[in-house]
Amino acid sequence: MHVVTVAEEPIAGAGSRLRWKNQQKNLEKKIVTEILPAKKFHKAEEYHQHYLSKGGKSGHAQSPSKSCKDPISCFG
């Protein structure tokens, strides 16, 4: 797993180490997480921006106020 950050300081808690330790008990291989600084950001093509408000996979515009059932739940 990789955690990429644009912040100068390290991520506080970096994803709840305690939770990962508990999950590790059920796995055969060790969980390894590397926290890396972001290098270069490439903004996605315009048709990817505001995906749900443009209709998402259903073709019907959605918003957080409409009880969206689509698995994508990030609006912005």
GROMACS .gro file of N, CA and C in nm:
model
  228
    1MET      N    1   0.086  -0.117   0.000
    1MET     CA    2   0.000   0.000   0.000
    1MET      C    3   0.090   0.123   0.000
    2HIS      N    4   0.049   0.224  -0.073
    2HIS     CA    5   0.121   0.351  -0.075
    2HIS      C    6   0.025   0.461  -0.033
    3VAL      N    7   0.073   0.551   0.053
    3VAL     CA    8  -0.002   0.670   0.090
    3VAL      C    9   0.077   0.786   0.032
    4VAL      N   10   0.013   0.865  -0.054
    4VAL     CA   11   0.080   0.978  -0.117
    4VAL      C   12   0.022   1.105  -0.059
    5THR      N   13   0.110   1.196  -0.018
    5THR     CA   14   0.067   1.320   0.046
    5THR      C   15   0.131   1.441  -0.020
    6VAL      N   16   0.059   1.551  -0.020
    6VAL     CA   17   0.116   1.677  -0.069
    6VAL      C   18   0.156   1.765   0.047
    7ALA      N   19   0.126   1.724   0.170
    7ALA     CA   20   0.160   1.802   0.289
    7ALA      C   21   0.309   1.789   0.317
    8GLU      N   22   0.367   1.893   0.372
    8GLU     CA   23   0.509   1.891   0.408
    8GLU      C   24   0.534   1.800   0.528
    9GLU      N   25   0.443   1.802   0.625
    9GLU     CA   26   0.462   1.721   0.745
    9GLU      C   27   0.401   1.582   0.724
   10PRO      N   28   0.451   1.481   0.796
   10PRO     CA   29   0.395   1.346   0.782
   10PRO      C   30   0.248   1.341   0.819
   11ILE      N   31   0.178   1.245   0.766
   11ILE     CA   32   0.036   1.229   0.797
   11ILE      C   33   0.022   1.182   0.941
   12ALA      N   34  -0.058   1.252   1.019
   12ALA     CA   35  -0.079   1.216   1.159
   12ALA      C   36  -0.149   1.082   1.167
   13GLY      N   37  -0.085   0.986   1.231
   13GLY     CA   38  -0.146   0.855   1.248
   13GLY      C   39  -0.140   0.768   1.124
   14ALA      N   40  -0.117   0.826   1.011
   14ALA     CA   41  -0.107   0.756   0.882
   14ALA      C   42  -0.201   0.637   0.870
   15GLY      N   43  -0.329   0.662   0.892
   15GLY     CA   44  -0.429   0.559   0.865
   15GLY      C   45  -0.456   0.462   0.978
   16SER      N   46  -0.439   0.503   1.100
   16SER     CA   47  -0.472   0.421   1.217
   16SER      C   48  -0.391   0.293   1.222
   17ARG      N   49  -0.270   0.304   1.271
   17ARG     CA   50  -0.181   0.188   1.281
   17ARG      C   51  -0.242   0.077   1.365
   18LEU      N   52  -0.319   0.113   1.466
   18LEU     CA   53  -0.381   0.012   1.552
   18LEU      C   54  -0.475  -0.077   1.471
   19ARG      N   55  -0.556  -0.015   1.384
   19ARG     CA   56  -0.648  -0.093   1.300
   19ARG      C   57  -0.569  -0.189   1.212
   20TRP      N   58  -0.458  -0.142   1.154
   20TRP     CA   59  -0.377  -0.228   1.069
   20TRP      C   60  -0.317  -0.342   1.147
   21LYS      N   61  -0.273  -0.315   1.271
   21LYS     CA   62  -0.216  -0.422   1.353
   21LYS      C   63  -0.321  -0.529   1.381
   22ASN      N   64  -0.444  -0.489   1.406
   22ASN     CA   65  -0.551  -0.586   1.429
   22ASN      C   66  -0.579  -0.668   1.304
   23GLN      N   67  -0.577  -0.604   1.187
   23GLN     CA   68  -0.601  -0.676   1.062
   23GLN      C   69  -0.485  -0.769   1.029
   24GLN      N   70  -0.365  -0.730   1.069
   24GLN     CA   71  -0.245  -0.810   1.041
   24GLN      C   72  -0.258  -0.950   1.101
   25LYS      N   73  -0.325  -0.963   1.212
   25LYS     CA   74  -0.340  -1.092   1.280
   25LYS      C   75  -0.407  -1.196   1.191
   26ASN      N   76  -0.491  -1.152   1.097
   26ASN     CA   77  -0.566  -1.243   1.010
   26ASN      C   78  -0.498  -1.270   0.876
   27LEU      N   79  -0.379  -1.217   0.856
   27LEU     CA   80  -0.311  -1.231   0.727
   27LEU      C   81  -0.183  -1.312   0.740
   28GLU      N   82  -0.147  -1.379   0.631
   28GLU     CA   83  -0.023  -1.456   0.631
   28GLU      C   84   0.099  -1.368   0.605
   29LYS      N   85   0.083  -1.267   0.521
   29LYS     CA   86   0.195  -1.179   0.487
   29LYS      C   87   0.185  -1.050   0.565
   30LYS      N   88   0.300  -0.986   0.586
   30LYS     CA   89   0.307  -0.862   0.661
   30LYS      C   90   0.253  -0.745   0.578
   31ILE      N   91   0.176  -0.656   0.642
   31ILE     CA   92   0.128  -0.534   0.578
   31ILE      C   93   0.242  -0.433   0.579
   32VAL      N   94   0.276  -0.380   0.462
   32VAL     CA   95   0.382  -0.280   0.452
   32VAL      C   96   0.322  -0.155   0.389
   33THR      N   97   0.339  -0.042   0.455
   33THR     CA   98   0.286   0.084   0.404
   33THR      C   99   0.400   0.183   0.388
   34GLU      N  100   0.404   0.246   0.273
   34GLU     CA  101   0.507   0.343   0.243
   34GLU      C  102   0.439   0.478   0.224
   35ILE      N  103   0.485   0.580   0.298
   35ILE     CA  104   0.429   0.715   0.284
   35ILE      C  105   0.527   0.796   0.200
   36LEU      N  106   0.479   0.840   0.085
   36LEU     CA  107   0.564   0.909  -0.012
   36LEU      C  108   0.513   1.049  -0.042
   37PRO      N  109   0.602   1.143  -0.070
   37PRO     CA  110   0.555   1.274  -0.113
   37PRO      C  111   0.503   1.265  -0.256
   38ALA      N  112   0.400   1.341  -0.286
   38ALA     CA  113   0.347   1.344  -0.422
   38ALA      C  114   0.452   1.406  -0.513
   39LYS      N  115   0.465   1.354  -0.632
   39LYS     CA  116   0.564   1.409  -0.725
   39LYS      C  117   0.500   1.511  -0.817
   40LYS      N  118   0.430   1.466  -0.917
   40LYS     CA  119   0.368   1.558  -1.011
   40LYS      C  120   0.222   1.518  -1.026
   41PHE      N  121   0.132   1.613  -1.011
   41PHE     CA  122  -0.011   1.588  -1.020
   41PHE      C  123  -0.058   1.617  -1.161
   42HIS      N  124  -0.133   1.525  -1.218
   42HIS     CA  125  -0.192   1.544  -1.350
   42HIS      C  126  -0.343   1.545  -1.333
   43LYS      N  127  -0.405   1.656  -1.359
   43LYS     CA  128  -0.550   1.664  -1.349
   43LYS      C  129  -0.612   1.579  -1.459
   44ALA      N  130  -0.716   1.505  -1.423
   44ALA     CA  131  -0.784   1.419  -1.520
   44ALA      C  132  -0.852   1.502  -1.628
   45GLU      N  133  -0.886   1.436  -1.737
   45GLU     CA  134  -0.954   1.503  -1.847
   45GLU      C  135  -1.086   1.563  -1.798
   46GLU      N  136  -1.134   1.662  -1.868
   46GLU     CA  137  -1.254   1.736  -1.828
   46GLU      C  138  -1.374   1.645  -1.806
   47TYR      N  139  -1.391   1.541  -1.888
   47TYR     CA  140  -1.509   1.456  -1.872
   47TYR      C  141  -1.508   1.377  -1.741
   48HIS      N  142  -1.394   1.369  -1.674
   48HIS     CA  143  -1.387   1.303  -1.543
   48HIS      C  144  -1.424   1.399  -1.428
   49GLN      N  145  -1.416   1.528  -1.451
   49GLN     CA  146  -1.441   1.627  -1.346
   49GLN      C  147  -1.591   1.634  -1.316
   50HIS      N  148  -1.626   1.639  -1.188
   50HIS     CA  149  -1.766   1.649  -1.144
   50HIS      C  150  -1.850   1.538  -1.207
   51TYR      N  151  -1.798   1.418  -1.202
   51TYR     CA  152  -1.855   1.300  -1.267
   51TYR      C  153  -2.004   1.280  -1.238
   52LEU      N  154  -2.041   1.279  -1.110
   52LEU     CA  155  -2.182   1.253  -1.077
   52LEU      C  156  -2.273   1.369  -1.113
   53SER      N  157  -2.225   1.492  -1.096
   53SER     CA  158  -2.311   1.605  -1.131
   53SER      C  159  -2.336   1.611  -1.281
   54LYS      N  160  -2.250   1.546  -1.359
   54LYS     CA  161  -2.270   1.540  -1.505
   54LYS      C  162  -2.351   1.418  -1.547
   55GLY      N  163  -2.384   1.331  -1.454
   55GLY     CA  164  -2.467   1.216  -1.488
   55GLY      C  165  -2.407   1.082  -1.452
   56GLY      N  166  -2.279   1.077  -1.419
   56GLY     CA  167  -2.218   0.950  -1.380
   56GLY      C  168  -2.244   0.840  -1.480
   57LYS      N  169  -2.250   0.717  -1.432
   57LYS     CA  170  -2.272   0.604  -1.523
   57LYS      C  171  -2.418   0.592  -1.566
   58SER      N  172  -2.510   0.654  -1.491
   58SER     CA  173  -2.652   0.642  -1.525
   58SER      C  174  -2.699   0.745  -1.626
   59GLY      N  175  -2.622   0.853  -1.643
   59GLY     CA  176  -2.663   0.958  -1.735
   59GLY      C  177  -2.759   1.058  -1.674
   60HIS      N  178  -2.792   1.040  -1.545
   60HIS     CA  179  -2.881   1.132  -1.474
   60HIS      C  180  -2.799   1.209  -1.371
   61ALA      N  181  -2.801   1.341  -1.380
   61ALA     CA  182  -2.723   1.423  -1.287
   61ALA      C  183  -2.760   1.390  -1.143
   62GLN      N  184  -2.658   1.381  -1.057
   62GLN     CA  185  -2.678   1.349  -0.916
   62GLN      C  186  -2.613   1.454  -0.829
   63SER      N  187  -2.657   1.463  -0.706
   63SER     CA  188  -2.596   1.554  -0.610
   63SER      C  189  -2.605   1.491  -0.472
   64PRO      N  190  -2.526   1.539  -0.375
   64PRO     CA  191  -2.530   1.481  -0.241
   64PRO      C  192  -2.668   1.493  -0.177
   65SER      N  193  -2.748   1.587  -0.221
   65SER     CA  194  -2.881   1.607  -0.160
   65SER      C  195  -2.986   1.509  -0.213
   66LYS      N  196  -2.950   1.423  -0.309
   66LYS     CA  197  -3.048   1.335  -0.373
   66LYS      C  198  -3.036   1.189  -0.331
   67SER      N  199  -2.980   1.158  -0.217
   67SER     CA  200  -2.965   1.018  -0.172
   67SER      C  201  -2.905   0.931  -0.281
   68CYS      N  202  -2.793   0.971  -0.332
   68CYS     CA  203  -2.725   0.899  -0.441
   68CYS      C  204  -2.697   0.755  -0.402
   69LYS      N  205  -2.728   0.660  -0.488
   69LYS     CA  206  -2.701   0.518  -0.466
   69LYS      C  207  -2.577   0.472  -0.543
   70ASP      N  208  -2.519   0.559  -0.623
   70ASP     CA  209  -2.400   0.527  -0.700
   70ASP      C  210  -2.285   0.500  -0.602
   71PRO      N  211  -2.198   0.400  -0.629
   71PRO     CA  212  -2.090   0.371  -0.536
   71PRO      C  213  -1.990   0.485  -0.520
   72ILE      N  214  -1.983   0.578  -0.614
   72ILE     CA  215  -1.895   0.693  -0.599
   72ILE      C  216  -1.967   0.794  -0.511
   73SER      N  217  -1.905   0.834  -0.400
   73SER     CA  218  -1.974   0.925  -0.309
   73SER      C  219  -1.892   1.049  -0.279
   74CYS      N  220  -1.806   1.088  -0.371
   74CYS     CA  221  -1.724   1.207  -0.352
   74CYS      C  222  -1.776   1.317  -0.443
   75PHE      N  223  -1.809   1.429  -0.384
   75PHE     CA  224  -1.860   1.543  -0.460
   75PHE      C  225  -1.768   1.661  -0.438
   76GLY      N  226  -1.744   1.738  -0.540
   76GLY     CA  227  -1.660   1.854  -0.517
   76GLY      C  228  -1.625   1.924  -0.644
   0.00000   0.00000   0.00000
